[in-house]
Coordinates of C-alpha atoms in Angstrom, one line a residue:
Chain Z
X989 CA 261.0 -15.4 142.7
X990 CA 262.9 -15.4 139.5
X991 CA 262.2 -12.9 136.8
X992 CA 260.6 -15.6 134.6
X993 CA 258.2 -16.6 137.4
X994 CA 257.4 -13.0 138.0
X995 CA 256.4 -12.6 134.4
X996 CA 254.3 -15.7 134.5
X997 CA 252.5 -14.6 137.6
X998 CA 251.8 -11.1 136.3
X999 CA 250.5 -12.6 133.1
X1000 CA 248.2 -15.0 134.9
X1001 CA 247.0 -12.4 137.3
X1002 CA 246.1 -9.8 134.6
X1003 CA 244.4 -12.3 132.4
X1004 CA 242.4 -13.6 135.3
X1005 CA 241.4 -10.0 136.1
X1006 CA 240.3 -9.5 132.5
X1007 CA 238.0 -12.5 132.8
X1008 CA 236.8 -11.2 136.2
X1009 CA 235.7 -7.8 134.9
X1010 CA 234.0 -9.4 131.9
X1011 CA 232.0 -11.5 134.4
X1012 CA 231.3 -8.4 136.4
X1013 CA 229.8 -6.8 133.2
X1014 CA 227.7 -9.9 132.5
X1015 CA 226.5 -10.1 136.1
X1016 CA 225.4 -6.5 136.1
X1017 CA 223.4 -7.1 132.9
X1018 CA 222.0 -10.3 134.3
X1019 CA 221.0 -8.5 137.6
X1020 CA 219.2 -5.7 135.8
X1021 CA 217.4 -7.9 133.4
X1022 CA 216.4 -10.4 136.1
X1023 CA 214.8 -7.7 138.2
X1024 CA 213.2 -6.1 135.3
X1025 CA 211.6 -9.4 134.1
X1026 CA 210.4 -10.6 137.5
X1027 CA 209.1 -7.2 138.6
X1028 CA 207.7 -6.4 135.2
X1029 CA 205.9 -9.7 134.6
X1030 CA 204.3 -9.6 138.0
X1031 CA 202.4 -6.5 137.0
X1032 CA 201.6 -7.0 133.4
X1033 CA 198.0 -7.9 132.7
X1034 CA 195.2 -7.1 130.2
X1035 CA 194.4 -3.9 132.0
X1036 CA 197.8 -2.5 131.2
X1037 CA 196.9 -2.4 127.5
X1038 CA 193.2 -1.5 127.8
X1039 CA 193.0 1.1 130.6
X1040 CA 194.4 4.6 130.9
X1041 CA 196.9 5.7 133.6
X1042 CA 195.0 5.9 136.9
X1043 CA 194.7 8.5 139.6
X1044 CA 196.8 7.7 142.7
X1045 CA 195.5 4.7 144.7
X1046 CA 193.5 3.2 141.9
X1047 CA 194.4 0.5 139.5
X1048 CA 194.7 1.2 135.8
X1049 CA 196.8 0.7 132.8
X1050 CA 199.1 2.3 130.3
X1051 CA 197.0 2.5 127.2
X1052 CA 197.3 6.2 126.7
X1053 CA 201.1 6.1 127.4
X1054 CA 201.7 3.3 124.9
X1055 CA 199.8 5.1 122.2
X1056 CA 201.5 8.4 123.0
X1057 CA 204.9 6.8 122.9
X1058 CA 204.1 5.2 119.5
X1059 CA 202.9 8.5 118.1
X1060 CA 205.9 10.5 119.4
X1061 CA 208.4 7.9 118.2
X1062 CA 206.8 7.4 114.7
X1063 CA 206.5 11.1 114.0
X1064 CA 210.0 11.8 115.2
X1065 CA 211.3 9.1 112.9
X1066 CA 209.2 10.4 110.0
X1067 CA 210.7 13.9 110.6
X1068 CA 214.3 12.8 111.2
X1069 CA 214.8 10.1 108.6
X1070 CA 214.4 12.1 105.4
X1071 CA 216.6 14.9 106.8
X1072 CA 219.2 12.3 107.9
X1073 CA 219.1 10.4 104.6
X1074 CA 219.5 13.5 102.5
X1075 CA 222.3 14.9 104.7
X1076 CA 224.1 11.5 104.7
X1077 CA 223.7 11.3 100.9
X1078 CA 225.4 14.7 100.6
X1079 CA 228.3 13.6 102.7
X1080 CA 228.7 10.3 100.8
X1081 CA 228.0 11.4 97.2
X1082 CA 228.9 15.0 96.9
X1083 CA 230.8 16.2 100.0
X1084 CA 234.0 14.2 99.7
X1085 CA 236.8 15.7 101.7
X1086 CA 235.6 19.3 101.4
X1087 CA 235.8 21.6 104.4
X1088 CA 232.1 21.9 104.6
X1089 CA 231.5 18.1 104.6
X1090 CA 234.3 17.5 107.2
X1091 CA 232.7 20.1 109.4
X1092 CA 229.2 18.5 109.1
X1093 CA 230.7 15.1 109.8
X1094 CA 232.5 16.4 112.9
X1095 CA 229.5 18.2 114.3
X1096 CA 227.2 15.3 113.5
X1097 CA 229.4 12.9 115.5
X1098 CA 229.3 15.3 118.4
X1099 CA 225.5 15.7 118.3
X1100 CA 225.3 11.9 118.2
X1101 CA 226.6 11.8 121.8
X1102 CA 225.4 15.2 123.0
X1103 CA 223.3 15.2 126.2
X1104 CA 219.7 14.5 125.3
X1105 CA 218.5 16.7 128.2
X1106 CA 220.1 19.8 126.6
X1107 CA 218.1 18.9 123.4
X1108 CA 215.0 19.0 125.6
X1109 CA 215.9 22.4 127.0
X1110 CA 216.6 23.7 123.5
X1111 CA 213.3 22.6 122.1
X1112 CA 211.6 24.0 125.2
X1113 CA 213.1 27.5 124.4
X1114 CA 212.1 27.0 120.8
X1115 CA 208.6 25.5 120.8
X1116 CA 207.2 25.4 124.3
X1117 CA 208.1 28.7 126.0
X1118 CA 206.9 31.0 123.1
X1119 CA 203.4 29.4 123.2
X1120 CA 203.3 28.7 126.9
X1121 CA 202.2 25.1 126.8
X1122 CA 203.8 21.7 126.4
X1123 CA 203.0 19.7 123.3
X1124 CA 203.4 16.4 121.6
X1125 CA 204.9 18.2 118.6
X1126 CA 207.7 19.6 120.7
X1127 CA 208.4 16.1 122.0
X1128 CA 208.6 14.7 118.5
X1129 CA 210.9 17.5 117.4
X1130 CA 213.2 16.9 120.3
X1131 CA 213.3 13.2 119.5
X1132 CA 213.8 13.9 115.8
X1133 CA 216.9 15.9 116.7
X1134 CA 218.3 12.8 118.3
X1135 CA 217.3 10.6 115.3
X1136 CA 219.1 12.8 112.6
X1137 CA 222.7 12.2 113.7
X1138 CA 222.2 8.4 113.8
X1139 CA 220.7 8.3 110.3
X1140 CA 223.3 10.7 108.9
X1141 CA 226.0 8.4 110.2
X1142 CA 224.6 5.1 109.0
X1143 CA 223.5 6.5 105.7
X1144 CA 226.9 7.8 104.9
X1145 CA 228.7 4.7 106.0
X1146 CA 226.3 2.4 104.0
X1147 CA 226.4 4.5 100.8
X1148 CA 230.2 4.5 100.9
X1149 CA 230.2 0.7 101.0
X1150 CA 228.4 0.6 97.6
X1151 CA 231.2 -0.1 95.0
X1152 CA 232.1 2.8 92.6
X1153 CA 231.7 0.4 89.7
X1154 CA 227.9 0.2 90.3
X1155 CA 227.6 3.9 90.1
X1156 CA 229.7 4.1 87.0
X1157 CA 227.8 1.3 85.3
X1158 CA 224.5 3.2 85.9
X1159 CA 226.0 6.5 84.7
X1160 CA 227.3 4.8 81.6
X1161 CA 223.7 3.8 80.7
X1162 CA 222.9 7.5 80.7
X1163 CA 221.2 7.8 84.1
X1164 CA 221.5 11.2 85.6
X1165 CA 223.3 11.3 88.9
X1166 CA 220.2 11.7 91.1
X1167 CA 218.7 8.6 89.5
X1168 CA 221.9 6.7 90.0
X1169 CA 221.7 7.6 93.7
X1170 CA 218.0 7.0 94.2
X1171 CA 217.4 4.0 92.0
X1172 CA 220.8 2.2 92.2
X1173 CA 222.9 3.2 95.2
X1174 CA 220.0 3.4 97.7
X1175 CA 218.8 0.0 96.6
X1176 CA 222.2 -1.5 97.1
X1177 CA 222.5 0.1 100.6
X1178 CA 218.9 -0.5 101.6
X1179 CA 219.4 -3.1 104.4
X1180 CA 222.1 -1.0 106.0
X1181 CA 219.9 2.1 105.9
X1182 CA 217.1 0.1 107.5
X1183 CA 219.4 -0.9 110.2
X1184 CA 220.2 2.7 110.9
X1185 CA 216.5 3.6 111.1
X1186 CA 215.7 0.8 113.5
X1187 CA 218.6 1.7 115.7
X1188 CA 217.5 5.3 115.7
X1189 CA 214.0 4.2 116.7
X1190 CA 215.3 2.0 119.5
X1191 CA 217.5 4.9 120.7
X1192 CA 214.6 7.4 121.1
X1193 CA 211.9 5.0 122.4
X1194 CA 213.4 4.9 125.9
X1195 CA 214.5 8.5 126.0
X1196 CA 213.1 10.3 129.0
X1197 CA 215.1 13.5 129.4
X1198 CA 214.1 15.3 126.2
X1199 CA 210.4 14.6 126.8
X1200 CA 210.3 16.0 130.3
X1201 CA 210.3 19.6 129.1
X1202 CA 208.5 19.1 125.8
X1203 CA 205.7 16.5 125.7
X1204 CA 205.5 16.3 129.5
X1205 CA 202.8 13.8 130.3
X1206 CA 199.0 13.5 130.3
X1207 CA 197.0 11.4 132.7
X1208 CA 194.1 11.2 130.3
X1209 CA 193.5 9.8 126.8
X1210 CA 194.7 12.3 124.3
X1211 CA 196.0 12.0 120.7
X1212 CA 196.2 15.8 120.2
X1213 CA 199.8 16.6 119.3
X1214 CA 199.2 20.2 120.2
X1215 CA 198.7 19.3 123.8
X1216 CA 200.8 17.5 126.4
X1217 CA 200.7 13.8 125.6
X1218 CA 201.2 10.7 127.8
X1219 CA 204.3 8.6 127.1
X1220 CA 205.9 5.6 128.7
X1221 CA 209.3 7.1 129.7
X1222 CA 207.9 10.1 131.6
X1223 CA 205.2 7.8 133.2
X1224 CA 208.0 5.5 134.4
X1225 CA 209.9 8.5 135.8
X1226 CA 206.9 10.0 137.6
X1227 CA 205.4 6.7 138.8
X1228 CA 208.6 5.1 140.0
X1229 CA 209.4 8.1 142.2
X1230 CA 205.8 8.3 143.5
X1231 CA 204.9 7.0 147.0
X1232 CA 201.9 5.0 145.6
X1233 CA 202.5 1.3 145.2
X1234 CA 200.0 1.0 142.3
X1235 CA 201.9 3.6 140.4
X1236 CA 205.2 1.9 141.2
X1237 CA 203.9 -1.4 139.9
X1238 CA 202.7 0.2 136.7
X1239 CA 206.2 1.8 136.3
X1240 CA 207.8 -1.7 136.4
X1241 CA 205.3 -3.0 133.8
X1242 CA 206.1 0.0 131.6
X1243 CA 209.8 -0.4 132.1
X1244 CA 209.6 -4.1 131.0
X1245 CA 207.6 -3.2 127.9
X1246 CA 210.0 -0.4 126.8
X1247 CA 213.1 -2.4 127.5
X1248 CA 211.9 -5.5 125.7
X1249 CA 211.0 -3.4 122.6
X1250 CA 214.3 -1.6 122.6
X1251 CA 216.4 -4.7 123.1
X1252 CA 214.4 -6.7 120.4
X1253 CA 214.9 -3.8 117.9
X1254 CA 218.6 -3.7 118.7
X1255 CA 219.1 -7.4 118.2
X1256 CA 217.1 -7.4 115.1
X1257 CA 218.9 -4.4 113.6
X1258 CA 222.3 -5.6 114.4
X1259 CA 222.0 -9.3 113.7
X1260 CA 218.8 -10.0 111.9
X1261 CA 219.3 -7.6 109.0
X1262 CA 223.0 -8.3 108.8
X1263 CA 222.8 -11.1 106.2
X1264 CA 222.3 -8.5 103.4
X1265 CA 225.7 -6.8 104.0
X1266 CA 228.9 -8.0 105.5
X1267 CA 230.1 -4.7 107.1
X1268 CA 228.7 -3.8 110.5
X1269 CA 227.2 -0.3 110.8
Chain W
X778 CA 215.3 13.4 58.7
X779 CA 212.5 14.8 60.8
X780 CA 212.5 11.7 63.1
X781 CA 216.1 11.8 64.3
X782 CA 215.8 15.6 64.8
X783 CA 212.8 15.3 67.1
X784 CA 214.6 12.5 68.9
X785 CA 217.7 14.5 69.4
X786 CA 215.8 17.5 70.6
X787 CA 213.8 15.2 72.9
X788 CA 217.2 13.9 74.1
X789 CA 218.6 17.3 74.8
X790 CA 215.4 18.4 76.6
X791 CA 215.6 15.3 78.7
X792 CA 219.3 16.0 79.2
X793 CA 218.4 19.6 80.4
X794 CA 215.7 18.5 82.7
X795 CA 218.0 15.8 84.0
X796 CA 220.7 18.4 84.7
X797 CA 218.1 20.5 86.5
X798 CA 216.9 17.6 88.5
X799 CA 220.5 16.8 89.4
X800 CA 221.1 20.3 90.6
X801 CA 217.9 20.3 92.6
X802 CA 218.7 16.9 94.2
X803 CA 222.2 18.1 95.1
X804 CA 220.8 21.4 96.4
X805 CA 218.3 19.6 98.7
X806 CA 221.0 17.3 100.0
X807 CA 223.3 20.3 100.7
X808 CA 220.4 22.0 102.5
X809 CA 219.8 19.2 104.9
X810 CA 223.5 18.6 105.4
X811 CA 223.8 22.2 106.5
X812 CA 220.9 21.7 108.9
X813 CA 223.3 19.8 111.1
X814 CA 225.4 22.9 111.5
X815 CA 222.2 25.1 111.9
X816 CA 220.9 22.9 114.7
X817 CA 224.2 23.2 116.6
X818 CA 224.3 27.0 116.1
X819 CA 220.6 27.3 117.1
X820 CA 221.2 25.3 120.3
X821 CA 224.0 27.6 121.4
X822 CA 222.2 30.8 120.4
X823 CA 218.8 29.9 122.0
X824 CA 220.4 28.7 125.2
X825 CA 222.6 31.7 125.4
X826 CA 219.8 34.1 124.8
X827 CA 217.6 32.6 127.6
X828 CA 220.6 32.3 130.0
X829 CA 221.6 35.9 129.5
X830 CA 219.6 37.4 132.4
X831 CA 221.6 35.0 134.7
X832 CA 225.0 36.0 133.3
X833 CA 223.9 39.6 133.6
X834 CA 222.8 39.3 137.2
X835 CA 225.6 37.2 138.6
X836 CA 228.4 37.7 136.2
X837 CA 231.3 35.3 136.6
X838 CA 230.2 34.6 140.2
X839 CA 227.7 32.2 138.7
X840 CA 230.5 29.8 137.9
X841 CA 232.2 29.8 141.3
X842 CA 229.3 30.4 143.8
X843 CA 228.1 27.4 145.7
X844 CA 224.8 29.1 146.6
X845 CA 221.7 27.6 144.9
X846 CA 218.9 29.2 146.8
X847 CA 215.5 29.2 145.0
X848 CA 213.8 31.0 147.9
X849 CA 216.1 34.1 147.8
X850 CA 216.6 33.9 144.0
X851 CA 220.4 33.4 144.4
X852 CA 222.0 31.0 142.0
X853 CA 225.5 29.7 141.5
X854 CA 226.5 26.7 139.4
X855 CA 229.5 25.4 141.4
X856 CA 227.7 22.5 143.2
X857 CA 226.1 21.0 140.0
X858 CA 229.3 21.5 138.0
X859 CA 231.4 19.8 140.7
X860 CA 228.9 17.0 141.0
X861 CA 228.9 16.5 137.3
X862 CA 232.7 16.3 137.1
X863 CA 233.0 14.1 140.2
X864 CA 230.4 11.5 139.1
X865 CA 231.9 11.4 135.6
X866 CA 235.4 11.0 137.1
X867 CA 234.3 8.1 139.3
X868 CA 232.6 6.6 136.2
X869 CA 235.8 6.6 134.0
X870 CA 238.1 5.5 136.9
X871 CA 235.9 2.4 137.3
X872 CA 235.0 2.2 133.6
X873 CA 238.5 2.3 132.1
X874 CA 240.0 -0.9 133.7
X875 CA 236.7 -2.8 133.3
X876 CA 236.3 -1.8 129.6
X877 CA 239.9 -2.6 129.0
X878 CA 239.5 -6.1 130.5
X879 CA 236.3 -6.8 128.6
X880 CA 237.9 -5.6 125.3
X881 CA 240.9 -7.8 125.9
X882 CA 238.8 -10.7 126.8
X883 CA 236.7 -10.5 123.6
X884 CA 239.5 -9.5 121.3
X885 CA 242.5 -11.5 122.6
X886 CA 241.5 -14.3 125.0
X887 CA 238.0 -15.6 124.3
X888 CA 237.6 -18.7 122.1
X889 CA 235.8 -17.9 118.8
X890 CA 232.5 -19.4 119.9
X891 CA 232.4 -17.1 122.9
X892 CA 233.3 -13.8 121.2
X893 CA 229.9 -13.1 119.7
X894 CA 227.6 -13.9 122.6
X895 CA 229.8 -11.8 125.0
X896 CA 230.0 -9.0 122.5
X897 CA 226.2 -9.0 122.1
X898 CA 225.7 -9.0 125.9
X899 CA 228.0 -6.0 126.4
X900 CA 226.2 -4.1 123.6
X901 CA 222.9 -4.8 125.2
X902 CA 224.1 -3.0 128.3
X903 CA 224.3 0.1 126.1
X904 CA 220.8 -0.4 124.7
X905 CA 219.1 -0.6 128.1
X906 CA 217.3 2.8 128.5
X907 CA 218.9 5.1 131.0
X908 CA 215.7 5.3 133.1
X909 CA 215.9 1.5 133.7
X910 CA 219.3 1.9 135.2
X911 CA 217.7 4.6 137.4
X912 CA 215.0 2.3 138.7
X913 CA 217.3 -0.6 139.3
X914 CA 219.8 1.7 140.9
X915 CA 217.3 3.3 143.3
X916 CA 215.4 0.2 144.4
X917 CA 218.0 -2.5 144.2
X918 CA 221.6 -1.3 143.8
X919 CA 221.6 1.6 146.3
X920 CA 220.2 -0.4 149.2
X921 CA 222.6 -3.3 148.5
X922 CA 225.5 -0.8 148.2
X923 CA 224.8 1.0 151.4
X924 CA 224.5 -2.3 153.4
X925 CA 227.5 -4.1 151.9
X926 CA 230.0 -2.2 149.8
X927 CA 229.8 1.2 151.5
X928 CA 230.7 0.0 155.1
X929 CA 233.5 -2.0 153.6
X930 CA 235.0 1.0 151.7
X931 CA 234.5 3.3 154.8
X932 CA 236.3 0.8 157.0
X933 CA 239.2 0.3 154.6
X934 CA 239.8 3.3 152.3
X935 CA 238.1 5.6 154.8
X936 CA 240.8 5.0 157.4
X937 CA 243.6 6.2 155.1
X938 CA 245.1 9.6 155.7
X939 CA 244.2 12.4 153.2
X940 CA 241.9 10.4 150.9
X941 CA 240.0 8.9 153.9
X942 CA 237.5 11.8 154.1
X943 CA 236.3 11.1 150.6
X944 CA 234.9 7.7 151.7
X945 CA 232.6 9.0 154.4
X946 CA 228.9 9.7 154.4
X947 CA 225.5 8.5 155.7
X948 CA 224.4 4.9 154.9
X949 CA 221.4 5.9 152.7
X950 CA 222.7 4.5 149.4
X951 CA 221.9 7.5 147.3
X952 CA 225.1 9.5 146.7
X953 CA 227.6 10.9 144.2
X954 CA 229.5 7.6 144.4
X955 CA 226.4 5.5 143.6
X956 CA 225.7 7.7 140.6
X957 CA 229.3 7.4 139.4
X958 CA 229.2 3.6 139.8
X959 CA 226.0 3.3 137.7
X960 CA 227.4 5.7 135.1
X961 CA 230.4 3.5 134.9
X962 CA 228.3 0.5 134.0
X963 CA 226.4 2.6 131.4
X964 CA 229.6 3.8 129.6
X965 CA 231.5 0.6 129.7
X966 CA 229.9 -0.7 126.5
X967 CA 230.9 2.5 124.6
X968 CA 234.5 2.4 125.7
X969 CA 234.8 -1.4 125.4
X970 CA 233.4 -1.4 121.9
X971 CA 235.9 1.3 120.7
X972 CA 238.8 -0.5 122.4
X973 CA 237.8 -3.8 120.9
X974 CA 237.6 -2.4 117.4
X975 CA 241.1 -1.0 117.9
X976 CA 242.5 -4.2 119.3
X977 CA 241.0 -6.2 116.4
X978 CA 243.0 -4.3 113.8
X979 CA 246.4 -4.7 115.3
X980 CA 248.4 -6.5 112.6
X981 CA 249.0 -10.2 113.2
X982 CA 252.7 -9.9 112.3
X983 CA 253.4 -7.5 115.2
X984 CA 251.7 -9.7 117.8
X985 CA 253.2 -12.9 116.5
X986 CA 256.7 -11.4 116.3
X987 CA 256.3 -10.5 120.0
X988 CA 255.1 -14.0 120.9
X989 CA 258.0 -15.5 118.9
X990 CA 260.4 -13.5 121.0
X991 CA 259.0 -15.2 124.1
X992 CA 256.6 -12.6 125.4
X993 CA 253.7 -13.6 127.6
X994 CA 250.2 -12.7 126.5
X995 CA 250.2 -9.8 128.9
X996 CA 253.5 -8.5 127.6
X997 CA 252.1 -8.6 124.0
X998 CA 249.1 -6.6 125.2
X999 CA 251.1 -4.1 127.2
X1000 CA 254.0 -3.5 124.9
X1001 CA 252.6 -4.1 121.5
X1002 CA 248.8 -3.9 121.3
X1003 CA 248.3 -0.9 123.7
X1004 CA 251.1 1.3 122.2
X1005 CA 249.8 0.6 118.7
X1006 CA 246.2 1.5 119.6
X1007 CA 246.7 4.2 122.3
X1008 CA 245.3 7.1 120.2
X1009 CA 242.1 5.2 119.6
X1010 CA 241.9 4.0 123.2
X1011 CA 242.1 7.6 124.4
X1012 CA 239.4 8.6 121.9
X1013 CA 237.2 5.8 123.3
X1014 CA 237.7 6.9 126.9
X1015 CA 236.8 10.5 126.0
X1016 CA 233.7 9.3 124.2
X1017 CA 232.7 7.5 127.4
X1018 CA 233.4 10.6 129.5
X1019 CA 231.3 12.7 127.2
X1020 CA 228.4 10.2 127.6
X1021 CA 228.8 10.2 131.4
X1022 CA 228.8 14.0 131.7
X1023 CA 225.4 14.4 130.1
X1024 CA 223.6 11.3 131.4
X1025 CA 220.4 12.4 133.1
X1026 CA 217.8 9.9 134.2
X1027 CA 219.9 7.2 135.9
X1028 CA 221.8 9.9 137.8
X1029 CA 218.6 11.8 138.9
X1030 CA 217.3 8.6 140.5
X1031 CA 220.4 7.8 142.6
X1032 CA 222.3 11.0 143.2
X1033 CA 220.2 12.2 146.1
X1034 CA 219.5 15.7 144.6
X1035 CA 221.0 17.8 147.4
X1036 CA 222.4 21.2 146.6
X1037 CA 225.2 21.0 149.2
X1038 CA 228.9 20.7 148.8
X1039 CA 230.3 17.8 150.9
X1040 CA 233.8 16.3 150.8
X1041 CA 232.5 12.8 151.2
X1042 CA 231.6 10.9 148.1
X1043 CA 228.9 9.0 150.0
X1044 CA 226.9 12.2 150.6
X1045 CA 224.0 13.0 148.3
X1046 CA 224.7 15.6 145.7
X1047 CA 223.5 16.8 142.4
X1048 CA 224.7 17.1 138.8
X1049 CA 223.8 19.6 136.1
X1050 CA 221.5 17.1 134.4
X1051 CA 219.8 16.0 137.6
X1052 CA 219.2 19.6 138.7
X1053 CA 217.6 20.3 135.3
X1054 CA 215.4 17.2 135.5
X1055 CA 214.3 18.1 139.0
X1056 CA 213.6 21.8 138.9
X1057 CA 212.9 22.8 135.3
X1058 CA 209.2 22.3 135.3
X1059 CA 208.6 24.3 138.5
X1060 CA 211.0 27.2 137.5
X1061 CA 210.3 30.6 136.1
X1062 CA 212.1 34.0 135.8
X1063 CA 215.7 34.0 137.1
X1064 CA 215.5 30.4 138.3
X1065 CA 214.6 29.3 134.8
X1066 CA 217.3 31.4 133.3
X1067 CA 219.8 29.9 135.6
X1068 CA 218.8 26.4 134.8
X1069 CA 219.1 27.2 131.1
X1070 CA 222.6 28.6 131.8
X1071 CA 223.4 25.3 133.5
X1072 CA 222.3 23.5 130.4
X1073 CA 224.5 25.7 128.3
X1074 CA 227.5 25.0 130.5
X1075 CA 226.8 21.2 130.3
X1076 CA 226.5 21.5 126.5
X1077 CA 229.9 23.3 126.3
X1078 CA 231.7 20.9 128.6
X1079 CA 230.4 17.8 126.6
X1080 CA 231.1 19.6 123.3
X1081 CA 234.8 20.1 124.2
X1082 CA 235.2 16.5 125.6
X1083 CA 233.5 15.0 122.5
X1084 CA 235.5 17.2 120.2
X1085 CA 238.7 16.0 121.8
X1086 CA 237.5 12.4 121.5
X1087 CA 236.7 12.9 117.8
X1088 CA 240.0 14.6 117.2
X1089 CA 241.9 11.5 118.6
X1090 CA 239.8 9.1 116.6
X1091 CA 240.3 11.2 113.4
X1092 CA 244.1 11.3 114.0
X1093 CA 243.9 7.6 114.1
X1094 CA 242.1 7.5 110.8
X1095 CA 244.8 9.6 109.1
X1096 CA 247.6 7.6 110.7
X1097 CA 246.1 4.4 109.3
X1098 CA 245.6 5.9 105.8
X1099 CA 249.2 6.9 105.9
X1100 CA 250.3 3.5 106.9
X1101 CA 248.4 1.7 104.2
X1102 CA 249.5 4.1 101.5

């Protein structure tokens, strides 16, 4: 084989391999989603939404788990978003390249990818072990710790996209700096900040590991945040690994509900809200 | 005369309250920014405090002992640490070439109409919750793997000298290798998206110069695009590794949860995260302290890996600023 042919063959081989691994990725996604949808839809019915989680061997639903997950998620986002927005505002508007701001940025990006199970252990040592019982509040705090880095990151990125001239124009009209930030800059960056919030919500909705040691689970109807509270991810975990087929079926139904919610939020955040700003988060 | 005076005093009062509000706003922002650092410090302090009895009892032996014996209250972290490293290593060994191929396909080869849908599909892989990977892995992937791929690997790679012993094990499907394989699929979107962002910013002039000299597409990739983006590519790989190390639910479903040290990758094992998920709620005393110590070790390992990743990506940022300036 001449050198020229060898180069052509190598080129063709490697480019084919590239297509092959892309297909591999798509096939894996297709495989997972197909199974999720077929198994999930088989077991979704009205009872899933109107009955509580059953004892083994009986049929039931997921009502308490659905409500519990919504409560845990909403409270976590309510705790995490203001903290994240203010911290992101500091980084974008005041921090600049100072040592403190660089350190916060660095640590924030690490917390963004830190193992969520360690956050669960941390909140256990902080809020569960001192009072000797699991609680919904502990679960929400653990999830909030996962929300903050996402919001900090998107808020800073989005505020930095707002042109300097807009800030200067507002300042020239005599607006104090905080008013410039709140009434002008936030408004300009709103859709980007919403994207961050939805992505953060999507991220924590399916999180199981941080809830195992904090909110735990509850087989009965309860909305008391001071006690263990039922939630979808832990129900999936416990039921999927149980020997009872009723429980396994419910786990598939719960898996479908959670995944569809998370995927829809992701697609909406990334591509639905995007028309407002050109840059991607 | 009185009117402008009151107006000016009103102005200055408003100015003063504005300055005060400005200070307050900045103060609140600063406070919440510092919370990020406080949380990090609190995680390390709290875990260290609760892990202390374990370090006190076992000393450095905790890191090298392979004995995890709940009945006799003897704990060593070696098996979960090795399991964590081995599964993550398998994940990046599979993940790097696949992510590289996907990033190349989207960035260099795909026609414009195909870039977006393929990009979205790969990002969806990252959005699927970890526990779903676990269920799919346990009920569908593991049985398929033990019937099809595992015998194939044992018959081929397992026959080789030296490395052959790694490809042995019982045909039950749950194993360190299965966990590593599923981790690979989970981290591919993260690595691929960093690589793709890097490949997209390689200047057109460079690529076209290479094409003009008669390079094949692969030669442009290997000799122009990859050297130009290598710092970012390494950063992306480290990010993927950091994700793999701490991944919990998917691994817990398929790793087998055995506290034994086996040479074969097809034997069940355990990782730090899976040990925590399995034993935490039934633990107390020294057992609990040892589990928290495991959590601290995991946090430290991922912290270092992610810090290296961030360092590479930051270096890239500086290099690009230098270039554009």
